Amino acid sequence: MRAGGSDGRFWSPLIEGDALILAIEIPPTVDPASIHLSLPRLSHLDELPYSLPGHPLPSDCHEDVMCHPAWNQPSRATAILLYTRPDGGSAVCSGTLLRDADPATDIPYFLTAHHCVPDRARAASLETYWLHRSHACNRAPARAQTVTGGADLLYTDRATDTSFLRLHRSPPPGAVYAAWSTNPPALGQPVAGIHHPQGQPQRIALGTLTERLHCIAIEDCGADPESGEEHYLRVTWTTGITSGGGSGSGLFLPTGELVGNLYGGFSRCDNPQGPDDYGRFDLAYRAGLHRWLGSPQE
């Protein structure tokens, strides 16, 4: 575990049980009597941030990603993230493992939403859950593979609702580093959103890119005559929806390249064609992510 801020505070990984043993190693030159510990906050979850084997599948309008094998690569790059706020409350979002432009490296860069992880403390508390998908189309889910240890927050920007992290530990075997594109996607382009609604097994939404927008808040988005101010992509779905817990998840082209991350929106079971909005990856890349990801991929 690593400190979450200058005050040395950190959060333990999620413990499934009612007891936690904390072992502390100090250098031999340090007097144990000079060490002061406190437990100022406790985050108690009444539900796990992922489904256990045998958990019933949602009987709603979410679409199982395993029914769409063409999207297997970006599916394997998508994970649940659990983080803890300074007040002790914990929450889940989604995010995407990204590869950089150097084929010789496997640095665990991870993209999610600014409104999920806006600061170092939340990044330090992070743990991720991988490959939490059905065994087959509309079948029982596999248990998630957990990676603890937190992350470093490398970049965050409210304008595109982007946070870019480097995980302290590598993802599990089977996870995939997603490709990405810095070209603004064309309107009318078919796209897919891959996400974990409320930490549930992975789901997919398929639709079309319909607009580029400027958003002050999720309920206050509109066209802007200055294209440089249109930081979001609006999508209308034909199959599936997104919902809470999917924030930060990737928007992908049919090539498997990521072009955005989920800000929020209006799709739901009683309004499946309600639009959803994604922060533009191309703008986030030019604003800062190029420093870590390198030159655009061929």
PDB file of C-alpha atoms in Angstrom:
ATOM      1  CA  MET A   1       0.000   0.000   0.000  1.00  0.00           C
ATOM      2  CA  ARG A   2       1.155   3.537  -0.672  1.00  0.00           C
ATOM      3  CA  ALA A   3       0.341   6.822   1.012  1.00  0.00           C
ATOM      4  CA  GLY A   4      -2.552   8.645  -0.580  1.00  0.00           C
ATOM      5  CA  GLY A   5      -1.321  12.145   0.121  1.00  0.00           C
ATOM      6  CA  SER A   6       1.194  14.324   1.932  1.00  0.00           C
ATOM      7  CA  ASP A   7      -0.439  13.432   5.263  1.00  0.00           C
ATOM      8  CA  GLY A   8       0.586   9.771   4.817  1.00  0.00           C
ATOM      9  CA  ARG A   9      -2.975   8.488   4.860  1.00  0.00           C
ATOM     10  CA  PHE A  10      -3.809   5.374   2.858  1.00  0.00           C
ATOM     11  CA  TRP A  11      -6.658   2.940   2.395  1.00  0.00           C
ATOM     12  CA  SER A  12      -6.316  -0.813   2.660  1.00  0.00           C
ATOM     13  CA  PRO A  13      -7.566  -3.088  -0.127  1.00  0.00           C
ATOM     14  CA  LEU A  14     -11.126  -4.336   0.188  1.00  0.00           C
ATOM     15  CA  ILE A  15     -11.367  -7.013   2.884  1.00  0.00           C
ATOM     16  CA  GLU A  16     -14.131  -9.609   2.517  1.00  0.00           C
ATOM     17  CA  GLY A  17     -14.718 -10.288   6.196  1.00  0.00           C
ATOM     18  CA  ASP A  18     -14.865  -8.670   9.613  1.00  0.00           C
ATOM     19  CA  ALA A  19     -11.164  -8.670  10.576  1.00  0.00           C
ATOM     20  CA  LEU A  20      -8.031  -7.002   9.195  1.00  0.00           C
ATOM     21  CA  ILE A  21      -4.471  -7.593  10.374  1.00  0.00           C
ATOM     22  CA  LEU A  22      -2.161  -4.642   9.749  1.00  0.00           C
ATOM     23  CA  ALA A  23       1.580  -5.428   9.753  1.00  0.00           C
ATOM     24  CA  ILE A  24       3.929  -2.449   9.809  1.00  0.00           C
ATOM     25  CA  GLU A  25       7.629  -2.633   8.959  1.00  0.00           C
ATOM     26  CA  ILE A  26       9.873   0.189  10.140  1.00  0.00           C
ATOM     27  CA  PRO A  27      13.616   0.720   9.578  1.00  0.00           C
ATOM     28  CA  PRO A  28      15.853  -0.538  12.402  1.00  0.00           C
ATOM     29  CA  THR A  29      17.009   3.020  13.091  1.00  0.00           C
ATOM     30  CA  VAL A  30      13.471   4.211  13.897  1.00  0.00           C
ATOM     31  CA  ASP A  31      12.215   4.074  17.481  1.00  0.00           C
ATOM     32  CA  PRO A  32       8.850   2.221  17.522  1.00  0.00           C
ATOM     33  CA  ALA A  33       7.695   4.554  20.287  1.00  0.00           C
ATOM     34  CA  SER A  34       7.945   7.450  17.844  1.00  0.00           C
ATOM     35  CA  ILE A  35       5.404   5.885  15.479  1.00  0.00           C
ATOM     36  CA  HIS A  36       1.845   7.159  15.803  1.00  0.00           C
ATOM     37  CA  LEU A  37      -1.051   5.399  14.096  1.00  0.00           C
ATOM     38  CA  SER A  38      -4.695   6.328  13.793  1.00  0.00           C
ATOM     39  CA  LEU A  39      -7.752   4.949  12.008  1.00  0.00           C
ATOM     40  CA  PRO A  40      -9.731   8.097  11.225  1.00  0.00           C
ATOM     41  CA  ARG A  41     -12.056   6.549   8.645  1.00  0.00           C
ATOM     42  CA  LEU A  42     -13.747   3.228   7.947  1.00  0.00           C
ATOM     43  CA  SER A  43     -15.431   2.393   4.648  1.00  0.00           C
ATOM     44  CA  HIS A  44     -17.995  -0.379   5.144  1.00  0.00           C
ATOM     45  CA  LEU A  45     -19.526  -1.919   2.015  1.00  0.00           C
ATOM     46  CA  ASP A  46     -22.801  -3.780   2.381  1.00  0.00           C
ATOM     47  CA  GLU A  47     -22.385  -5.215  -1.128  1.00  0.00           C
ATOM     48  CA  LEU A  48     -19.312  -6.284  -3.032  1.00  0.00           C
ATOM     49  CA  PRO A  49     -18.330  -4.078  -5.997  1.00  0.00           C
ATOM     50  CA  TYR A  50     -18.598  -7.097  -8.289  1.00  0.00           C
ATOM     51  CA  SER A  51     -20.898 -10.081  -8.582  1.00  0.00           C
ATOM     52  CA  LEU A  52     -20.020 -13.441  -7.084  1.00  0.00           C
ATOM     53  CA  PRO A  53     -20.423 -16.693  -9.049  1.00  0.00           C
ATOM     54  CA  GLY A  54     -24.067 -17.611  -9.197  1.00  0.00           C
ATOM     55  CA  HIS A  55     -25.228 -14.013  -8.845  1.00  0.00           C
ATOM     56  CA  PRO A  56     -28.303 -13.668 -11.067  1.00  0.00           C
ATOM     57  CA  LEU A  57     -27.829 -11.863 -14.332  1.00  0.00           C
ATOM     58  CA  PRO A  58     -29.747  -8.604 -14.740  1.00  0.00           C
ATOM     59  CA  SER A  59     -33.073  -9.287 -16.422  1.00  0.00           C
ATOM     60  CA  ASP A  60     -33.194  -5.840 -17.979  1.00  0.00           C
ATOM     61  CA  CYS A  61     -32.088  -4.107 -21.141  1.00  0.00           C
ATOM     62  CA  HIS A  62     -28.320  -4.354 -20.613  1.00  0.00           C
ATOM     63  CA  GLU A  63     -26.594  -6.338 -23.361  1.00  0.00           C
ATOM     64  CA  ASP A  64     -24.084  -9.064 -22.471  1.00  0.00           C
ATOM     65  CA  VAL A  65     -20.698  -8.304 -24.052  1.00  0.00           C
ATOM     66  CA  MET A  66     -20.080 -12.043 -24.510  1.00  0.00           C
ATOM     67  CA  CYS A  67     -22.881 -12.150 -27.073  1.00  0.00           C
ATOM     68  CA  HIS A  68     -20.686  -9.953 -29.328  1.00  0.00           C
ATOM     69  CA  PRO A  69     -17.321 -11.730 -29.835  1.00  0.00           C
ATOM     70  CA  ALA A  70     -16.119  -9.137 -32.346  1.00  0.00           C
ATOM     71  CA  TRP A  71     -15.523  -6.819 -29.365  1.00  0.00           C
ATOM     72  CA  ASN A  72     -13.425  -9.290 -27.355  1.00  0.00           C
ATOM     73  CA  GLN A  73     -10.203  -7.243 -27.438  1.00  0.00           C
ATOM     74  CA  PRO A  74     -11.589  -3.991 -25.977  1.00  0.00           C
ATOM     75  CA  SER A  75     -13.677  -6.103 -23.594  1.00  0.00           C
ATOM     76  CA  ARG A  76     -10.490  -7.591 -22.142  1.00  0.00           C
ATOM     77  CA  ALA A  77      -9.082  -4.079 -21.683  1.00  0.00           C
ATOM     78  CA  THR A  78     -12.072  -2.917 -19.608  1.00  0.00           C
ATOM     79  CA  ALA A  79     -12.150  -3.158 -15.812  1.00  0.00           C
ATOM     80  CA  ILE A  80     -14.173  -2.179 -12.761  1.00  0.00           C
ATOM     81  CA  LEU A  81     -12.450   0.288 -10.455  1.00  0.00           C
ATOM     82  CA  LEU A  82     -13.226   0.716  -6.761  1.00  0.00           C
ATOM     83  CA  TYR A  83     -12.021   3.896  -5.069  1.00  0.00           C
ATOM     84  CA  THR A  84     -12.524   5.607  -1.721  1.00  0.00           C
ATOM     85  CA  ARG A  85     -13.363   9.274  -1.244  1.00  0.00           C
ATOM     86  CA  PRO A  86     -11.787  11.416   1.512  1.00  0.00           C
ATOM     87  CA  ASP A  87     -15.012  11.159   3.548  1.00  0.00           C
ATOM     88  CA  GLY A  88     -14.703   7.356   3.650  1.00  0.00           C
ATOM     89  CA  GLY A  89     -17.384   6.594   1.086  1.00  0.00           C
ATOM     90  CA  SER A  90     -16.466   4.106  -1.635  1.00  0.00           C
ATOM     91  CA  ALA A  91     -17.772   3.951  -5.192  1.00  0.00           C
ATOM     92  CA  VAL A  92     -17.288   2.098  -8.465  1.00  0.00           C
ATOM     93  CA  CYS A  93     -16.610   3.296 -11.990  1.00  0.00           C
ATOM     94  CA  SER A  94     -15.193   1.661 -15.125  1.00  0.00           C
ATOM     95  CA  GLY A  95     -12.025   2.252 -17.089  1.00  0.00           C
ATOM     96  CA  THR A  96      -9.752   1.032 -19.882  1.00  0.00           C
ATOM     97  CA  LEU A  97      -6.189  -0.271 -19.976  1.00  0.00           C
ATOM     98  CA  LEU A  98      -4.288   1.569 -22.748  1.00  0.00           C
ATOM     99  CA  ARG A  99      -1.133   0.590 -24.572  1.00  0.00           C
ATOM    100  CA  ASP A 100       1.504   3.154 -25.435  1.00  0.00           C
ATOM    101  CA  ALA A 101       3.174   3.587 -28.806  1.00  0.00           C
ATOM    102  CA  ASP A 102       6.240   1.518 -27.867  1.00  0.00           C
ATOM    103  CA  PRO A 103       5.555  -2.178 -28.640  1.00  0.00           C
ATOM    104  CA  ALA A 104       8.410  -3.183 -26.313  1.00  0.00           C
ATOM    105  CA  THR A 105       6.671  -1.878 -23.171  1.00  0.00           C
ATOM    106  CA  ASP A 106       3.671  -2.987 -21.122  1.00  0.00           C
ATOM    107  CA  ILE A 107       3.160  -0.004 -18.840  1.00  0.00           C
ATOM    108  CA  PRO A 108      -0.275  -0.283 -17.154  1.00  0.00           C
ATOM    109  CA  TYR A 109      -1.758   3.051 -18.186  1.00  0.00           C
ATOM    110  CA  PHE A 110      -5.433   3.285 -17.267  1.00  0.00           C
ATOM    111  CA  LEU A 111      -8.057   5.745 -18.527  1.00  0.00           C
ATOM    112  CA  THR A 112     -11.191   6.689 -16.577  1.00  0.00           C
ATOM    113  CA  ALA A 113     -13.355   9.724 -15.774  1.00  0.00           C
ATOM    114  CA  HIS A 114     -12.230  12.856 -13.930  1.00  0.00           C
ATOM    115  CA  HIS A 115     -15.430  12.795 -11.892  1.00  0.00           C
ATOM    116  CA  CYS A 116     -14.443   9.311 -10.651  1.00  0.00           C
ATOM    117  CA  VAL A 117     -10.758   9.897  -9.835  1.00  0.00           C
ATOM    118  CA  PRO A 118      -9.996  13.642  -9.660  1.00  0.00           C
ATOM    119  CA  ASP A 119      -7.130  13.544  -7.133  1.00  0.00           C
ATOM    120  CA  ARG A 120      -4.106  11.602  -5.862  1.00  0.00           C
ATOM    121  CA  ALA A 121      -5.856  10.276  -2.766  1.00  0.00           C
ATOM    122  CA  ARG A 122      -8.554   8.506  -4.754  1.00  0.00           C
ATOM    123  CA  ALA A 123      -5.970   7.178  -7.203  1.00  0.00           C
ATOM    124  CA  ALA A 124      -3.907   5.763  -4.320  1.00  0.00           C
ATOM    125  CA  SER A 125      -6.962   3.939  -2.938  1.00  0.00           C
ATOM    126  CA  LEU A 126      -7.747   2.311  -6.275  1.00  0.00           C
ATOM    127  CA  GLU A 127      -8.218  -1.385  -6.867  1.00  0.00           C
ATOM    128  CA  THR A 128      -9.335  -2.883 -10.158  1.00  0.00           C
ATOM    129  CA  TYR A 129     -11.375  -5.959 -11.113  1.00  0.00           C
ATOM    130  CA  TRP A 130     -10.731  -7.644 -14.450  1.00  0.00           C
ATOM    131  CA  LEU A 131     -12.374 -10.091 -16.848  1.00  0.00           C
ATOM    132  CA  HIS A 132     -15.645 -10.018 -14.922  1.00  0.00           C
ATOM    133  CA  ARG A 133     -17.708 -11.358 -17.799  1.00  0.00           C
ATOM    134  CA  SER A 134     -20.132 -14.172 -18.476  1.00  0.00           C
ATOM    135  CA  HIS A 135     -18.619 -17.554 -19.277  1.00  0.00           C
ATOM    136  CA  ALA A 136     -20.668 -17.432 -22.500  1.00  0.00           C
ATOM    137  CA  CYS A 137     -23.513 -15.355 -23.935  1.00  0.00           C
ATOM    138  CA  ASN A 138     -26.110 -14.748 -21.191  1.00  0.00           C
ATOM    139  CA  ARG A 139     -24.579 -17.374 -18.910  1.00  0.00           C
ATOM    140  CA  ALA A 140     -23.342 -17.139 -15.322  1.00  0.00           C
ATOM    141  CA  PRO A 141     -20.400 -14.766 -14.739  1.00  0.00           C
ATOM    142  CA  ALA A 142     -16.813 -15.587 -13.895  1.00  0.00           C
ATOM    143  CA  ARG A 143     -15.447 -14.132 -10.688  1.00  0.00           C
ATOM    144  CA  ALA A 144     -13.415 -10.977 -11.194  1.00  0.00           C
ATOM    145  CA  GLN A 145      -9.615 -11.041 -10.934  1.00  0.00           C
ATOM    146  CA  THR A 146      -8.493  -8.395  -8.447  1.00  0.00           C
ATOM    147  CA  VAL A 147      -5.476  -6.083  -8.666  1.00  0.00           C
ATOM    148  CA  THR A 148      -4.757  -3.964  -5.572  1.00  0.00           C
ATOM    149  CA  GLY A 149      -2.028  -1.437  -4.827  1.00  0.00           C
ATOM    150  CA  GLY A 150      -3.480   1.822  -6.123  1.00  0.00           C
ATOM    151  CA  ALA A 151      -2.253   4.033  -8.935  1.00  0.00           C
ATOM    152  CA  ASP A 152      -0.453   7.279  -9.670  1.00  0.00           C
ATOM    153  CA  LEU A 153      -2.606  10.065 -11.100  1.00  0.00           C
ATOM    154  CA  LEU A 154      -0.636  11.341 -14.097  1.00  0.00           C
ATOM    155  CA  TYR A 155      -3.181  13.683 -15.686  1.00  0.00           C
ATOM    156  CA  THR A 156      -6.715  14.889 -15.035  1.00  0.00           C
ATOM    157  CA  ASP A 157      -8.907  17.400 -16.864  1.00  0.00           C
ATOM    158  CA  ARG A 158     -12.476  18.451 -16.190  1.00  0.00           C
ATOM    159  CA  ALA A 159     -12.926  19.743 -19.772  1.00  0.00           C
ATOM    160  CA  THR A 160     -13.041  16.226 -21.256  1.00  0.00           C
ATOM    161  CA  ASP A 161     -13.816  14.455 -17.948  1.00  0.00           C
ATOM    162  CA  THR A 162     -10.533  12.575 -18.278  1.00  0.00           C
ATOM    163  CA  SER A 163      -8.260  11.035 -15.660  1.00  0.00           C
ATOM    164  CA  PHE A 164      -5.173   9.103 -16.733  1.00  0.00           C
ATOM    165  CA  LEU A 165      -3.450   6.774 -14.278  1.00  0.00           C
ATOM    166  CA  ARG A 166      -0.529   4.403 -14.020  1.00  0.00           C
ATOM    167  CA  LEU A 167      -1.433   1.331 -11.991  1.00  0.00           C
ATOM    168  CA  HIS A 168       1.145   0.310  -9.395  1.00  0.00           C
ATOM    169  CA  ARG A 169       0.690  -3.350 -10.319  1.00  0.00           C
ATOM    170  CA  SER A 170       0.271  -5.086 -13.653  1.00  0.00           C
ATOM    171  CA  PRO A 171      -3.125  -6.374 -14.806  1.00  0.00           C
ATOM    172  CA  PRO A 172      -3.780 -10.134 -14.656  1.00  0.00           C
ATOM    173  CA  PRO A 173      -3.062 -12.594 -17.480  1.00  0.00           C
ATOM    174  CA  GLY A 174      -5.734 -12.319 -20.143  1.00  0.00           C
ATOM    175  CA  ALA A 175      -6.105  -8.550 -19.896  1.00  0.00           C
ATOM    176  CA  VAL A 176      -5.450  -6.635 -23.122  1.00  0.00           C
ATOM    177  CA  TYR A 177      -3.906  -3.194 -23.687  1.00  0.00           C
ATOM    178  CA  ALA A 178      -6.396  -1.310 -25.863  1.00  0.00           C
ATOM    179  CA  ALA A 179      -5.511   0.571 -29.019  1.00  0.00           C
ATOM    180  CA  TRP A 180      -6.608   4.189 -29.448  1.00  0.00           C
ATOM    181  CA  SER A 181      -7.075   6.775 -32.166  1.00  0.00           C
ATOM    182  CA  THR A 182      -6.285  10.491 -32.132  1.00  0.00           C
ATOM    183  CA  ASN A 183      -8.393  11.153 -35.228  1.00  0.00           C
ATOM    184  CA  PRO A 184     -11.757  12.785 -34.431  1.00  0.00           C
ATOM    185  CA  PRO A 185     -14.347  10.125 -35.319  1.00  0.00           C
ATOM    186  CA  ALA A 186     -16.824  11.027 -38.036  1.00  0.00           C
ATOM    187  CA  LEU A 187     -20.469  11.640 -37.240  1.00  0.00           C
ATOM    188  CA  GLY A 188     -22.520   8.598 -38.205  1.00  0.00           C
ATOM    189  CA  GLN A 189     -19.671   6.276 -37.199  1.00  0.00           C
ATOM    190  CA  PRO A 190     -20.781   2.999 -35.550  1.00  0.00           C
ATOM    191  CA  VAL A 191     -19.385   2.695 -32.022  1.00  0.00           C
ATOM    192  CA  ALA A 192     -19.564   0.484 -28.927  1.00  0.00           C
ATOM    193  CA  GLY A 193     -19.469   1.353 -25.239  1.00  0.00           C
ATOM    194  CA  ILE A 194     -18.104  -1.407 -22.969  1.00  0.00           C
ATOM    195  CA  HIS A 195     -18.735  -0.973 -19.258  1.00  0.00           C
ATOM    196  CA  HIS A 196     -19.640  -2.483 -15.877  1.00  0.00           C
ATOM    197  CA  PRO A 197     -23.039  -1.174 -14.667  1.00  0.00           C
ATOM    198  CA  GLN A 198     -22.897  -0.957 -10.849  1.00  0.00           C
ATOM    199  CA  GLY A 199     -19.975  -3.383 -10.844  1.00  0.00           C
ATOM    200  CA  GLN A 200     -22.048  -6.036 -12.605  1.00  0.00           C
ATOM    201  CA  PRO A 201     -20.601  -8.388 -15.240  1.00  0.00           C
ATOM    202  CA  GLN A 202     -19.448  -6.541 -18.321  1.00  0.00           C
ATOM    203  CA  ARG A 203     -22.021  -5.133 -20.724  1.00  0.00           C
ATOM    204  CA  ILE A 204     -21.931  -3.545 -24.174  1.00  0.00           C
ATOM    205  CA  ALA A 205     -23.986  -0.875 -25.905  1.00  0.00           C
ATOM    206  CA  LEU A 206     -23.942  -0.529 -29.707  1.00  0.00           C
ATOM    207  CA  GLY A 207     -24.945   2.602 -31.544  1.00  0.00           C
ATOM    208  CA  THR A 208     -23.975   5.591 -33.653  1.00  0.00           C
ATOM    209  CA  LEU A 209     -22.035   8.785 -33.038  1.00  0.00           C
ATOM    210  CA  THR A 210     -24.553  11.584 -33.609  1.00  0.00           C
ATOM    211  CA  GLU A 211     -23.085  14.903 -32.357  1.00  0.00           C
ATOM    212  CA  ARG A 212     -20.110  16.757 -30.921  1.00  0.00           C
ATOM    213  CA  LEU A 213     -21.035  18.852 -27.893  1.00  0.00           C
ATOM    214  CA  HIS A 214     -19.862  21.316 -25.284  1.00  0.00           C
ATOM    215  CA  CYS A 215     -20.981  20.278 -21.781  1.00  0.00           C
ATOM    216  CA  ILE A 216     -21.124  22.443 -18.671  1.00  0.00           C
ATOM    217  CA  ALA A 217     -22.873  19.610 -16.824  1.00  0.00           C
ATOM    218  CA  ILE A 218     -24.428  16.362 -18.012  1.00  0.00           C
ATOM    219  CA  GLU A 219     -27.844  18.027 -18.171  1.00  0.00           C
ATOM    220  CA  ASP A 220     -26.393  21.109 -19.892  1.00  0.00           C
ATOM    221  CA  CYS A 221     -24.798  20.019 -23.175  1.00  0.00           C
ATOM    222  CA  GLY A 222     -25.172  21.628 -26.567  1.00  0.00           C
ATOM    223  CA  ALA A 223     -23.481  22.416 -29.860  1.00  0.00           C
ATOM    224  CA  ASP A 224     -20.791  25.093 -29.844  1.00  0.00           C
ATOM    225  CA  PRO A 225     -19.891  27.067 -32.981  1.00  0.00           C
ATOM    226  CA  GLU A 226     -16.216  26.918 -31.964  1.00  0.00           C
ATOM    227  CA  SER A 227     -15.329  23.296 -32.667  1.00  0.00           C
ATOM    228  CA  GLY A 228     -12.415  23.478 -30.243  1.00  0.00           C
ATOM    229  CA  GLU A 229     -14.922  23.841 -27.413  1.00  0.00           C
ATOM    230  CA  GLU A 230     -16.861  20.698 -28.337  1.00  0.00           C
ATOM    231  CA  HIS A 231     -15.172  18.333 -25.910  1.00  0.00           C
ATOM    232  CA  TYR A 232     -17.772  15.537 -25.966  1.00  0.00           C
ATOM    233  CA  LEU A 233     -19.150  12.914 -28.343  1.00  0.00           C
ATOM    234  CA  ARG A 234     -22.862  12.129 -28.186  1.00  0.00           C
ATOM    235  CA  VAL A 235     -24.007   8.583 -28.953  1.00  0.00           C
ATOM    236  CA  THR A 236     -27.458   7.092 -29.554  1.00  0.00           C
ATOM    237  CA  TRP A 237     -27.771   3.363 -28.917  1.00  0.00           C
ATOM    238  CA  THR A 238     -29.569   0.750 -30.983  1.00  0.00           C
ATOM    239  CA  THR A 239     -28.637  -2.148 -28.677  1.00  0.00           C
ATOM    240  CA  GLY A 240     -28.111  -1.929 -24.924  1.00  0.00           C
ATOM    241  CA  ILE A 241     -27.675   1.065 -22.610  1.00  0.00           C
ATOM    242  CA  THR A 242     -25.192   2.408 -20.044  1.00  0.00           C
ATOM    243  CA  SER A 243     -25.876   3.138 -16.382  1.00  0.00           C
ATOM    244  CA  GLY A 244     -24.259   4.100 -13.076  1.00  0.00           C
ATOM    245  CA  GLY A 245     -20.895   2.455 -12.505  1.00  0.00           C
ATOM    246  CA  GLY A 246     -20.118   2.726 -16.221  1.00  0.00           C
ATOM    247  CA  SER A 247     -18.611   6.209 -15.891  1.00  0.00           C
ATOM    248  CA  GLY A 248     -15.101   6.345 -17.311  1.00  0.00           C
ATOM    249  CA  SER A 249     -15.623   3.336 -19.588  1.00  0.00           C
ATOM    250  CA  GLY A 250     -14.369   3.399 -23.154  1.00  0.00           C
ATOM    251  CA  LEU A 251     -16.080   4.215 -26.435  1.00  0.00           C
ATOM    252  CA  PHE A 252     -14.633   2.115 -29.260  1.00  0.00           C
ATOM    253  CA  LEU A 253     -14.624   2.066 -33.049  1.00  0.00           C
ATOM    254  CA  PRO A 254     -15.190  -1.226 -34.934  1.00  0.00           C
ATOM    255  CA  THR A 255     -11.386  -1.377 -35.286  1.00  0.00           C
ATOM    256  CA  GLY A 256     -11.155  -1.738 -31.488  1.00  0.00           C
ATOM    257  CA  GLU A 257      -9.609   1.723 -31.071  1.00  0.00           C
ATOM    258  CA  LEU A 258     -10.708   3.868 -28.131  1.00  0.00           C
ATOM    259  CA  VAL A 259     -12.025   7.352 -28.964  1.00  0.00           C
ATOM    260  CA  GLY A 260     -13.735   8.463 -25.730  1.00  0.00           C
ATOM    261  CA  ASN A 261     -14.600   7.792 -22.087  1.00  0.00           C
ATOM    262  CA  LEU A 262     -18.096   7.889 -20.585  1.00  0.00           C
ATOM    263  CA  TYR A 263     -19.151  11.132 -18.904  1.00  0.00           C
ATOM    264  CA  GLY A 264     -22.829  10.273 -18.422  1.00  0.00           C
ATOM    265  CA  GLY A 265     -26.140  10.469 -20.184  1.00  0.00           C
ATOM    266  CA  PHE A 266     -29.792   9.605 -20.405  1.00  0.00           C
ATOM    267  CA  SER A 267     -30.076   6.023 -21.651  1.00  0.00           C
ATOM    268  CA  ARG A 268     -32.044   3.678 -19.399  1.00  0.00           C
ATOM    269  CA  CYS A 269     -34.375   0.734 -19.766  1.00  0.00           C
ATOM    270  CA  ASP A 270     -37.478   2.889 -20.212  1.00  0.00           C
ATOM    271  CA  ASN A 271     -35.585   5.228 -22.572  1.00  0.00           C
ATOM    272  CA  PRO A 272     -33.010   3.046 -24.378  1.00  0.00           C
ATOM    273  CA  GLN A 273     -32.395   5.602 -27.113  1.00  0.00           C
ATOM    274  CA  GLY A 274     -31.625   8.387 -24.660  1.00  0.00           C
ATOM    275  CA  PRO A 275     -28.228   9.813 -25.662  1.00  0.00           C
ATOM    276  CA  ASP A 276     -24.992   9.304 -23.729  1.00  0.00           C
ATOM    277  CA  ASP A 277     -21.945  11.573 -23.797  1.00  0.00           C
ATOM    278  CA  TYR A 278     -18.247  10.674 -23.901  1.00  0.00           C
ATOM    279  CA  GLY A 279     -15.181  12.853 -23.355  1.00  0.00           C
ATOM    280  CA  ARG A 280     -13.106  13.108 -26.520  1.00  0.00           C
ATOM    281  CA  PHE A 281      -9.890  11.121 -26.342  1.00  0.00           C
ATOM    282  CA  ASP A 282      -8.305  13.025 -29.246  1.00  0.00           C
ATOM    283  CA  LEU A 283      -8.497  16.286 -27.280  1.00  0.00           C
ATOM    284  CA  ALA A 284      -7.239  14.706 -24.056  1.00  0.00           C
ATOM    285  CA  TYR A 285      -4.344  13.178 -25.993  1.00  0.00           C
ATOM    286  CA  ARG A 286      -3.288  16.513 -27.452  1.00  0.00           C
ATOM    287  CA  ALA A 287      -3.757  18.295 -24.120  1.00  0.00           C
ATOM    288  CA  GLY A 288      -1.480  15.957 -22.194  1.00  0.00           C
ATOM    289  CA  LEU A 289      -1.723  12.192 -22.713  1.00  0.00           C
ATOM    290  CA  HIS A 290       0.798  12.282 -25.578  1.00  0.00           C
ATOM    291  CA  ARG A 291       3.530  12.742 -22.959  1.00  0.00           C
ATOM    292  CA  TRP A 292       3.048   9.147 -21.808  1.00  0.00           C
ATOM    293  CA  LEU A 293       1.437   7.380 -24.753  1.00  0.00           C
ATOM    294  CA  GLY A 294       3.854   8.631 -27.400  1.00  0.00           C
ATOM    295  CA  SER A 295       3.170   9.296 -31.076  1.00  0.00           C
ATOM    296  CA  PRO A 296      -0.139   8.143 -32.599  1.00  0.00           C
ATOM    297  CA  GLN A 297      -0.228   4.460 -33.431  1.00  0.00           C
ATOM    298  CA  GLU A 298      -0.011   3.381 -37.047  1.00  0.00           C
TER     299      GLU A 298
END
